Structure formats: C-alpha cells, structure tokens
Coordinates of C-alpha atoms in Angstrom, one line a residue:
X1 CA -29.7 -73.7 61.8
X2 CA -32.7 -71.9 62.5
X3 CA -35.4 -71.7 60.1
X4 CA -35.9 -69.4 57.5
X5 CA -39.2 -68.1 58.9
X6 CA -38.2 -67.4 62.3
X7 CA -34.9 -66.2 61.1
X8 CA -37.0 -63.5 58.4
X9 CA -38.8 -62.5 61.9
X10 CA -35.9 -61.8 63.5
X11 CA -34.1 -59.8 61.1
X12 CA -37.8 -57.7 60.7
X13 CA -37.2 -57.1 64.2
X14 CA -33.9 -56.1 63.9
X15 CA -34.8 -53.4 61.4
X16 CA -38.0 -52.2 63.5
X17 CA -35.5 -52.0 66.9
X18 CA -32.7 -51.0 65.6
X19 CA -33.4 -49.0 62.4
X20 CA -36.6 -47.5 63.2
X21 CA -38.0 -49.1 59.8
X22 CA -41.7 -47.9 59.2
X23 CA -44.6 -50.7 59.1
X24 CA -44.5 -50.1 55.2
X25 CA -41.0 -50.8 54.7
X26 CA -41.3 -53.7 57.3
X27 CA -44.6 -55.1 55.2
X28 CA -42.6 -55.3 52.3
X29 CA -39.9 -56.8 53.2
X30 CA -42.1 -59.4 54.9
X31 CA -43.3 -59.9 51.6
X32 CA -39.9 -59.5 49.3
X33 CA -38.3 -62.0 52.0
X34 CA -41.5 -65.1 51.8
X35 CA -41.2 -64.8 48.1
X36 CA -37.5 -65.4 48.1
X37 CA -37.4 -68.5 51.0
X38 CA -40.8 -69.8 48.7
X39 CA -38.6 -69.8 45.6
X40 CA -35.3 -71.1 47.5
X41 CA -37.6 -74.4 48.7
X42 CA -38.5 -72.9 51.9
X43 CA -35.2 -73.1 53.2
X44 CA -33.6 -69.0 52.1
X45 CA -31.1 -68.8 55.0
X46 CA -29.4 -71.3 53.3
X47 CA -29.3 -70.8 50.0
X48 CA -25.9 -70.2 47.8
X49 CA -25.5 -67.1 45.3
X50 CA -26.3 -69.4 42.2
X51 CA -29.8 -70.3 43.7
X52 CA -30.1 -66.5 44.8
X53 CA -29.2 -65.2 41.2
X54 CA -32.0 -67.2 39.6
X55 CA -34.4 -66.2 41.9
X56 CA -33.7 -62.7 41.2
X57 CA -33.1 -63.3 37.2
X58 CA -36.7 -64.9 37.7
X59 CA -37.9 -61.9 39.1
X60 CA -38.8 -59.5 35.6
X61 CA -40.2 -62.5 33.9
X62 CA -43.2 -61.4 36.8
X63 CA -43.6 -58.6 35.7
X64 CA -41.9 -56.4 38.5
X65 CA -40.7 -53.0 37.1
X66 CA -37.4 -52.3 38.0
X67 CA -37.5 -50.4 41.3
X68 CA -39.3 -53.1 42.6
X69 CA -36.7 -55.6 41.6
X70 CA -34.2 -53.5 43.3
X71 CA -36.4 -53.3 46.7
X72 CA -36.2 -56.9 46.4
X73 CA -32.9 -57.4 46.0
X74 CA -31.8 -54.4 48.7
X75 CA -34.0 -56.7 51.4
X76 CA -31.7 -60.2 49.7
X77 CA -28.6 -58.3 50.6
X78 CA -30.2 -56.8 54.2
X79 CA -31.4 -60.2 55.3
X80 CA -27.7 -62.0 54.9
X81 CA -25.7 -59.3 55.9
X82 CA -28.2 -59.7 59.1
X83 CA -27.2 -63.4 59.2
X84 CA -23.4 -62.9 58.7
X85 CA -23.0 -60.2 61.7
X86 CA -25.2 -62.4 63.8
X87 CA -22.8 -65.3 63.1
X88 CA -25.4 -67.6 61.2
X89 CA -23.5 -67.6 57.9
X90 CA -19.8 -67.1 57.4
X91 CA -20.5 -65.7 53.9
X92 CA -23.0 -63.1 52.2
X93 CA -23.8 -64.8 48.6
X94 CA -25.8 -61.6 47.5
X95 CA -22.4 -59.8 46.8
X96 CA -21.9 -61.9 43.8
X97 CA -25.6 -60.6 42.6
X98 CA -25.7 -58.0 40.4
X99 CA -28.1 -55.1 40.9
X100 CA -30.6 -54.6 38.3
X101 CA -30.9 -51.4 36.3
X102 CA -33.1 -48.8 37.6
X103 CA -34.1 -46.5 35.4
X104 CA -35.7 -42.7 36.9
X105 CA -38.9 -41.8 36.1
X106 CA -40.4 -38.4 36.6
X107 CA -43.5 -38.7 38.8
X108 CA -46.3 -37.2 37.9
X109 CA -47.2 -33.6 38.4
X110 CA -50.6 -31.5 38.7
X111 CA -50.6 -28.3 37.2
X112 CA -51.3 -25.5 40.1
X113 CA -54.4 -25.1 38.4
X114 CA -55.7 -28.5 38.9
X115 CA -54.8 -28.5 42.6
X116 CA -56.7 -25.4 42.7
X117 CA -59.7 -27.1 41.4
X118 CA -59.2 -29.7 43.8
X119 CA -58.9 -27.5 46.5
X120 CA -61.8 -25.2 45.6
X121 CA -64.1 -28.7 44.7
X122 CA -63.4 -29.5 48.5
X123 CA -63.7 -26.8 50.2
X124 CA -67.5 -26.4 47.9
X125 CA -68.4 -29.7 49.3
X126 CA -67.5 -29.1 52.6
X127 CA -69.9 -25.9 52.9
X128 CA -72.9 -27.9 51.2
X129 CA -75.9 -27.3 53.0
X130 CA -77.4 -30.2 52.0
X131 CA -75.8 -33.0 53.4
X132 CA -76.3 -36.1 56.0
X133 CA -74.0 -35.4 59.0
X134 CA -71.7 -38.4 57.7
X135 CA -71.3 -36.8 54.2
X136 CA -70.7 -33.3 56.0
X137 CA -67.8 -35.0 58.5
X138 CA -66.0 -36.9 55.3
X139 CA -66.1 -33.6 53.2
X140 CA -64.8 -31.7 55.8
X141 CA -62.2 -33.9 56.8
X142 CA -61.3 -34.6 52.4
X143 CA -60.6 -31.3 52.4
X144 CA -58.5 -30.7 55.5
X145 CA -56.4 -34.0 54.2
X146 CA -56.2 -32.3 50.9
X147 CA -55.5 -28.4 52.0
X148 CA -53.2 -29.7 54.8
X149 CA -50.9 -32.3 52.3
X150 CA -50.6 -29.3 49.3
X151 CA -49.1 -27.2 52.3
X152 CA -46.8 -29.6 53.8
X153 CA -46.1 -32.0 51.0
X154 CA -46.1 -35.0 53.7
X155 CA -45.9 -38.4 53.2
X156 CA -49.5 -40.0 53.3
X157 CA -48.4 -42.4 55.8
X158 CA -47.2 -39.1 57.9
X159 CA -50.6 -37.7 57.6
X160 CA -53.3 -39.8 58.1
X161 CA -51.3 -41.2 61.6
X162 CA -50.9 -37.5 62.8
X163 CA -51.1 -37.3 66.9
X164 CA -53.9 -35.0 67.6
X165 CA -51.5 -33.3 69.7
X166 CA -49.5 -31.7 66.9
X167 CA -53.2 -29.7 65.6
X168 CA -53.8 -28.5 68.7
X169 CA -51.0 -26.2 69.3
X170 CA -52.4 -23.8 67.0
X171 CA -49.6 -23.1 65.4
X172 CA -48.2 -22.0 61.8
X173 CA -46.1 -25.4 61.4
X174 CA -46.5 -29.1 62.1
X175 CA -43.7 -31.1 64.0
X176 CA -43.8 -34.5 61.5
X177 CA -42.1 -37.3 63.1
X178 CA -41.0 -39.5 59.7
X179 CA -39.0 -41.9 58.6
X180 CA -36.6 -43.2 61.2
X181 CA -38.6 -41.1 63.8
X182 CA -36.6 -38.1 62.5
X183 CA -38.6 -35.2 63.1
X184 CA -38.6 -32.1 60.7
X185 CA -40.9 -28.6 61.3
X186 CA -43.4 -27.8 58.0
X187 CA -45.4 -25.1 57.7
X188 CA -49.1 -24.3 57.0
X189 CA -50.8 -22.3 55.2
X190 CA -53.2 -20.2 56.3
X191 CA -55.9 -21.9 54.2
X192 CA -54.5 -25.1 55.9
X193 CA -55.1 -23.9 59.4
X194 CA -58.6 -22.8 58.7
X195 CA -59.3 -26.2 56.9
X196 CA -57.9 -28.1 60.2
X197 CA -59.9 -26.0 62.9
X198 CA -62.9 -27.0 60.7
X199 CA -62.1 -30.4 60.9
X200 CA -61.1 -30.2 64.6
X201 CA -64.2 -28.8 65.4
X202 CA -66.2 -32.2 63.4
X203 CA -64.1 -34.7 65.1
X204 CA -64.6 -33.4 68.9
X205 CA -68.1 -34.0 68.0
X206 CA -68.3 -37.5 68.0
X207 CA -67.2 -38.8 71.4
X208 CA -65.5 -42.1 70.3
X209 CA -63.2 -39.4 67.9
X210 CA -62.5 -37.1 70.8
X211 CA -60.9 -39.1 72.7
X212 CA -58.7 -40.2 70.0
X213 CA -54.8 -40.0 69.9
X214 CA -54.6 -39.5 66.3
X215 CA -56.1 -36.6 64.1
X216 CA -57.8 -38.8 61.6
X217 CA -59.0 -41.5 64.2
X218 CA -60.9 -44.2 62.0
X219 CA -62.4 -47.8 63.8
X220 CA -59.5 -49.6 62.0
X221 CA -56.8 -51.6 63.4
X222 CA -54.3 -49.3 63.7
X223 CA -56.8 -46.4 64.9
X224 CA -56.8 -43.7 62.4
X225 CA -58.0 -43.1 59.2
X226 CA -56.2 -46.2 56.3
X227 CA -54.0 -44.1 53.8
X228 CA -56.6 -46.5 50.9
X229 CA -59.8 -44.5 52.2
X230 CA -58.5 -41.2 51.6
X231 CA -56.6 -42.3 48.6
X232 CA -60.5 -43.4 47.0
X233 CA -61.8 -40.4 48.5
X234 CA -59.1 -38.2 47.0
X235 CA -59.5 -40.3 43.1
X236 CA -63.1 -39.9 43.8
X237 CA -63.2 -36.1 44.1
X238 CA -60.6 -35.6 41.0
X239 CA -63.1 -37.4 38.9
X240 CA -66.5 -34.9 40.0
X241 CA -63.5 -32.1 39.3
X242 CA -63.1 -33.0 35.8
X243 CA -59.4 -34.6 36.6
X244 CA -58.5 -38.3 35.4
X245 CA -58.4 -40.6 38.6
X246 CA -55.1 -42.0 37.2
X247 CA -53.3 -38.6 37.2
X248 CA -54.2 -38.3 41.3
X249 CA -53.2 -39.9 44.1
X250 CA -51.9 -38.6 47.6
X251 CA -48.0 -39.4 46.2
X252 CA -49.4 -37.0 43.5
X253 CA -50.2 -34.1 45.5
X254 CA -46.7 -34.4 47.7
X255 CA -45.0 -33.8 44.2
X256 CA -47.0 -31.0 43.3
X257 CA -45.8 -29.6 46.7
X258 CA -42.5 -30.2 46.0
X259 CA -42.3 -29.0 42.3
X260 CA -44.4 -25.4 42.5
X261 CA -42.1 -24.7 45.2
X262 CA -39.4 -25.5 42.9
X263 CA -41.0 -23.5 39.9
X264 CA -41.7 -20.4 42.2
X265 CA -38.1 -20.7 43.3
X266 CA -37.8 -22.4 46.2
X267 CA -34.1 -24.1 46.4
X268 CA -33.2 -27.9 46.6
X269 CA -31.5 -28.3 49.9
X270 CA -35.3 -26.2 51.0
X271 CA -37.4 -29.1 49.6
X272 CA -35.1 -31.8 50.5
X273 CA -35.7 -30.6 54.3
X274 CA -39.2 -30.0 53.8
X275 CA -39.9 -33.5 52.1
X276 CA -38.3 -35.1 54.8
X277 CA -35.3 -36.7 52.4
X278 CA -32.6 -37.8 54.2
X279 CA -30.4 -37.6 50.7
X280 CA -30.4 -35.4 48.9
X281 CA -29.9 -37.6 45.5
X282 CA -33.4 -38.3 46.3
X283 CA -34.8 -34.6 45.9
X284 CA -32.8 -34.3 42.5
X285 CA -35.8 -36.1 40.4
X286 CA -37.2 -32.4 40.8
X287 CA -34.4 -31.1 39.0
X288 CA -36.2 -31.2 35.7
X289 CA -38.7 -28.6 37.3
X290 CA -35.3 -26.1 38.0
X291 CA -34.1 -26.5 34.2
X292 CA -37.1 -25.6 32.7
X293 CA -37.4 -22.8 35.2
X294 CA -33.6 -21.5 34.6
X295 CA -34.6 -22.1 30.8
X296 CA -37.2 -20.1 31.2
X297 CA -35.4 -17.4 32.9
X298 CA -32.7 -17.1 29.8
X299 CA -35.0 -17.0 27.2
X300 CA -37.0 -14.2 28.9
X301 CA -34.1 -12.0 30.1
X302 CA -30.8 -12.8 28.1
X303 CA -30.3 -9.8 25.2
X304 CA -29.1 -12.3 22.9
X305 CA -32.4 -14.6 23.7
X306 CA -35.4 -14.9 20.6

C-alpha cells in the first residue's frame, strides 16, 4: 500500500479538485490528518476502528473543545471513505466510531452601539491630520475593512483576498466568490462605498499596490493583506475605543451583521443567502436573536401583555 503521507496528499488533492475545499479547510485537515497517522504509528491508512477509537477517545484528554473533536473526526471519516472509493481499503473502520457531542454555543455579539464606536474610531483616525503616510494608508484601509465587513457580513477570508476587480465597478453590491467558489451578490452601504473609494484612492498610490490583483495587496505569500494583521489591527482599535480585545474579532463583526439584521427584521432564509450558508441549519444559531425580537413584539403589542 501506499504510504500514509502521500496517501493524506492525495486525498487533500482530491478535496481541492474536486470539492473546491478552501486553503483553510485544506490546512486543517493537513493538520487533523498528521495528528491521527502520528498517533496510529505513522502508518493511518491502515489502521483498524479499535486503534482509530482510541485516538479519537484520546482526543478531549488534549484539551480540544468539542467542535474541534468533531472537525477531526469529519476529516477520519473523509480520508477512508477517500481510500474505500479509490479501492485502497475494502472497509471504512470510522463507521464504527461514534461522533462526539457537540454542543451550540451562541457567538458573540456587539451591541450596534459598539460597532458604531468602532466605526466612528476609524473613520476619526483615518481623517487625522497628523499622521506618517504609513499610519495614514493602514487607517484608511482599518476602516474600509471594518465599514466594508459590517455591510456585507463576509467571511474574513472572503475579504481580505477580494479581486480588485470587484471595487472597481462602482457599484452598490459586491460579487463574493466563497466557499466552494459559489458566488452570492451583497450589498454596500453607502458609508461602505465612500470608505472603499478612500481606500482605492491610497492603494493606486503606491505602484507595487496598483498593480495588484487583490484589493488588500500585502508583500505576503499569498499577495494580499493576512486575515492575522487585520485581525491585530481590528483588537487593536477596540481597545483605544474603550472595547475588550476579547469581545472583537473579524468573526465578531460578521455576527453583528448577521444578528442587527435579524433584530431590525430581516428574515432567515435573507441572512442565510447573505452569509453565504449553504444550510440553512447553519443560520439557525441566530434564532435566539428572532425570539427575543418576537418576545419583544408580544409584550409591547398584545392587550393581555404587562
């Protein structure tokens, strides 16, 4: 048989190919996968369901939380159902492993008055006078990320590997390729619009930018600007606002996105499409938002209400 290690690639390159999976997605599975042939003796392809189980049981001891057992147990069950269509194995041992218990856990929400500050913080900065070129460009562009992610609630990932292209129609709405390359229409605001022909007008001033596919272009290896800088810069700005660096995080602002929609009365299936979902099971962890909305709602109108 073919090693584990080549046979991990080739089932990565399966998923890329054939699946469209993101580089994130691919990255951890990398990882989920060389933790599972490391604890399997280097030889995973092989390995029966009992050897499987205990590296899985062995898995909380680590201190994993749940979902992240169940990521690494979805890429077990992935990887040998890979090996049995391909022929490799005549058996899938994962179906004899029990999934673990995931339990739901609201994410975190900013109150519309804290992305206000945030938004108001960044658009300050931005129109400093006082500032080095550099500081001028990264407060400009902080605040486009920031202005532009409130009004689309994209994925950070989405964002920060925008084609320049998609800015320079001009337009009301962004065409977002996402996960699976599936591409969905969102919106902008017109605070959004302003905030990106601001930055549009920083980044065709520096030549190696200009010429630049993507709308953040950064000197990294991938080209544009690393999801972990504007993540820092975003933390950064919360804290000169007055907001805890462990309530923010650009996750955090999608979810505001999604749930004022929901409080001002947007409907599910709207937010699902909007947040790029393809399920929508996944959208439903907003539903908390709607009951205290329709709660709401009773107790002000009903005749019968206190």
């Amino acid at each position: 048989m073919t090693s584990s290690p080549a046979l991990i690639e080739a089932f990565l390159e399966m998923m890329a190919a054939e699946r469209g999976a993101s580089e994130n997605t691919l990255s951890a599975y990398r990882l989920d996968l060389d933790d599972a042939n490391a604890s399997c003796g280097g030889n995973l392809a092989e390995a029966d369901a009992q050897l499987l189980r205990r590296h899985v049981e062995g898995i909380p001891a680590r201190g994993f939380a749940a979902s992240t057992q169940a990521r690494k147990l979805s890429a077990l069950r992935q990887f040998f159902r890979f090996l049995y269509a391909e022929g490799i194995r005549d058996d899938d041992p994962t179906g004899q492993i029990d999934r673990p218990k995931k339990q739901q856990s609201l994410p975190k929400v900013l109150s519309i008055a804290d992305v206000t500050a945030l938004l108001d913080l960044a658009l300050q900065e931005a129109r400093a006078p006082e500032m080095t070129t550099t500081q001028r460009m990264t407060a400009i562009r902080l605040h486009a990320l920031i202005d532009v992610l409130y009004a689309t609630g994209m994925r950070v990932s989405e964002l920060v590997s925008l084609p320049v292209a998609v800015a320079r129609r001009d337009e009301r709405y962004f065409v977002v390729k996402g996960k699976g390359s599936k591409e969905r229409i969102v919106p902008l605001s017109p605070s959004a619009r302003t905030a990106m022909t601001s930055w549009l007008e920083c980044r065709d001033s520096v030549e190696s930018w200009a010429e630049s596919r993507f709308l953040f272009p950064s000197h990294s290896s991938s080209g544009h600007l690393p999801r972990q800088v504007f993540a820092r810069e975003l933390k950064s700005l919360a804290a000169r606002a007055g907001i805890a660096a462990e309530k923010i995080s650009p996750h955090v602002i999608r979810h505001a996105f999604a749930s004022h929609l929901l409080q001002n009365g947007a409907d599910l299936r709207s937010v699902q499409q909007l947040l790029g979902h393809s399920d929508i099971s996944t959208t439903q962890i907003y539903t908390h938002v709607m009951e205290e909305r329709l709660a709401e709602l009773v107790n002000e109108h009903h005749p019968l209400a206190d």
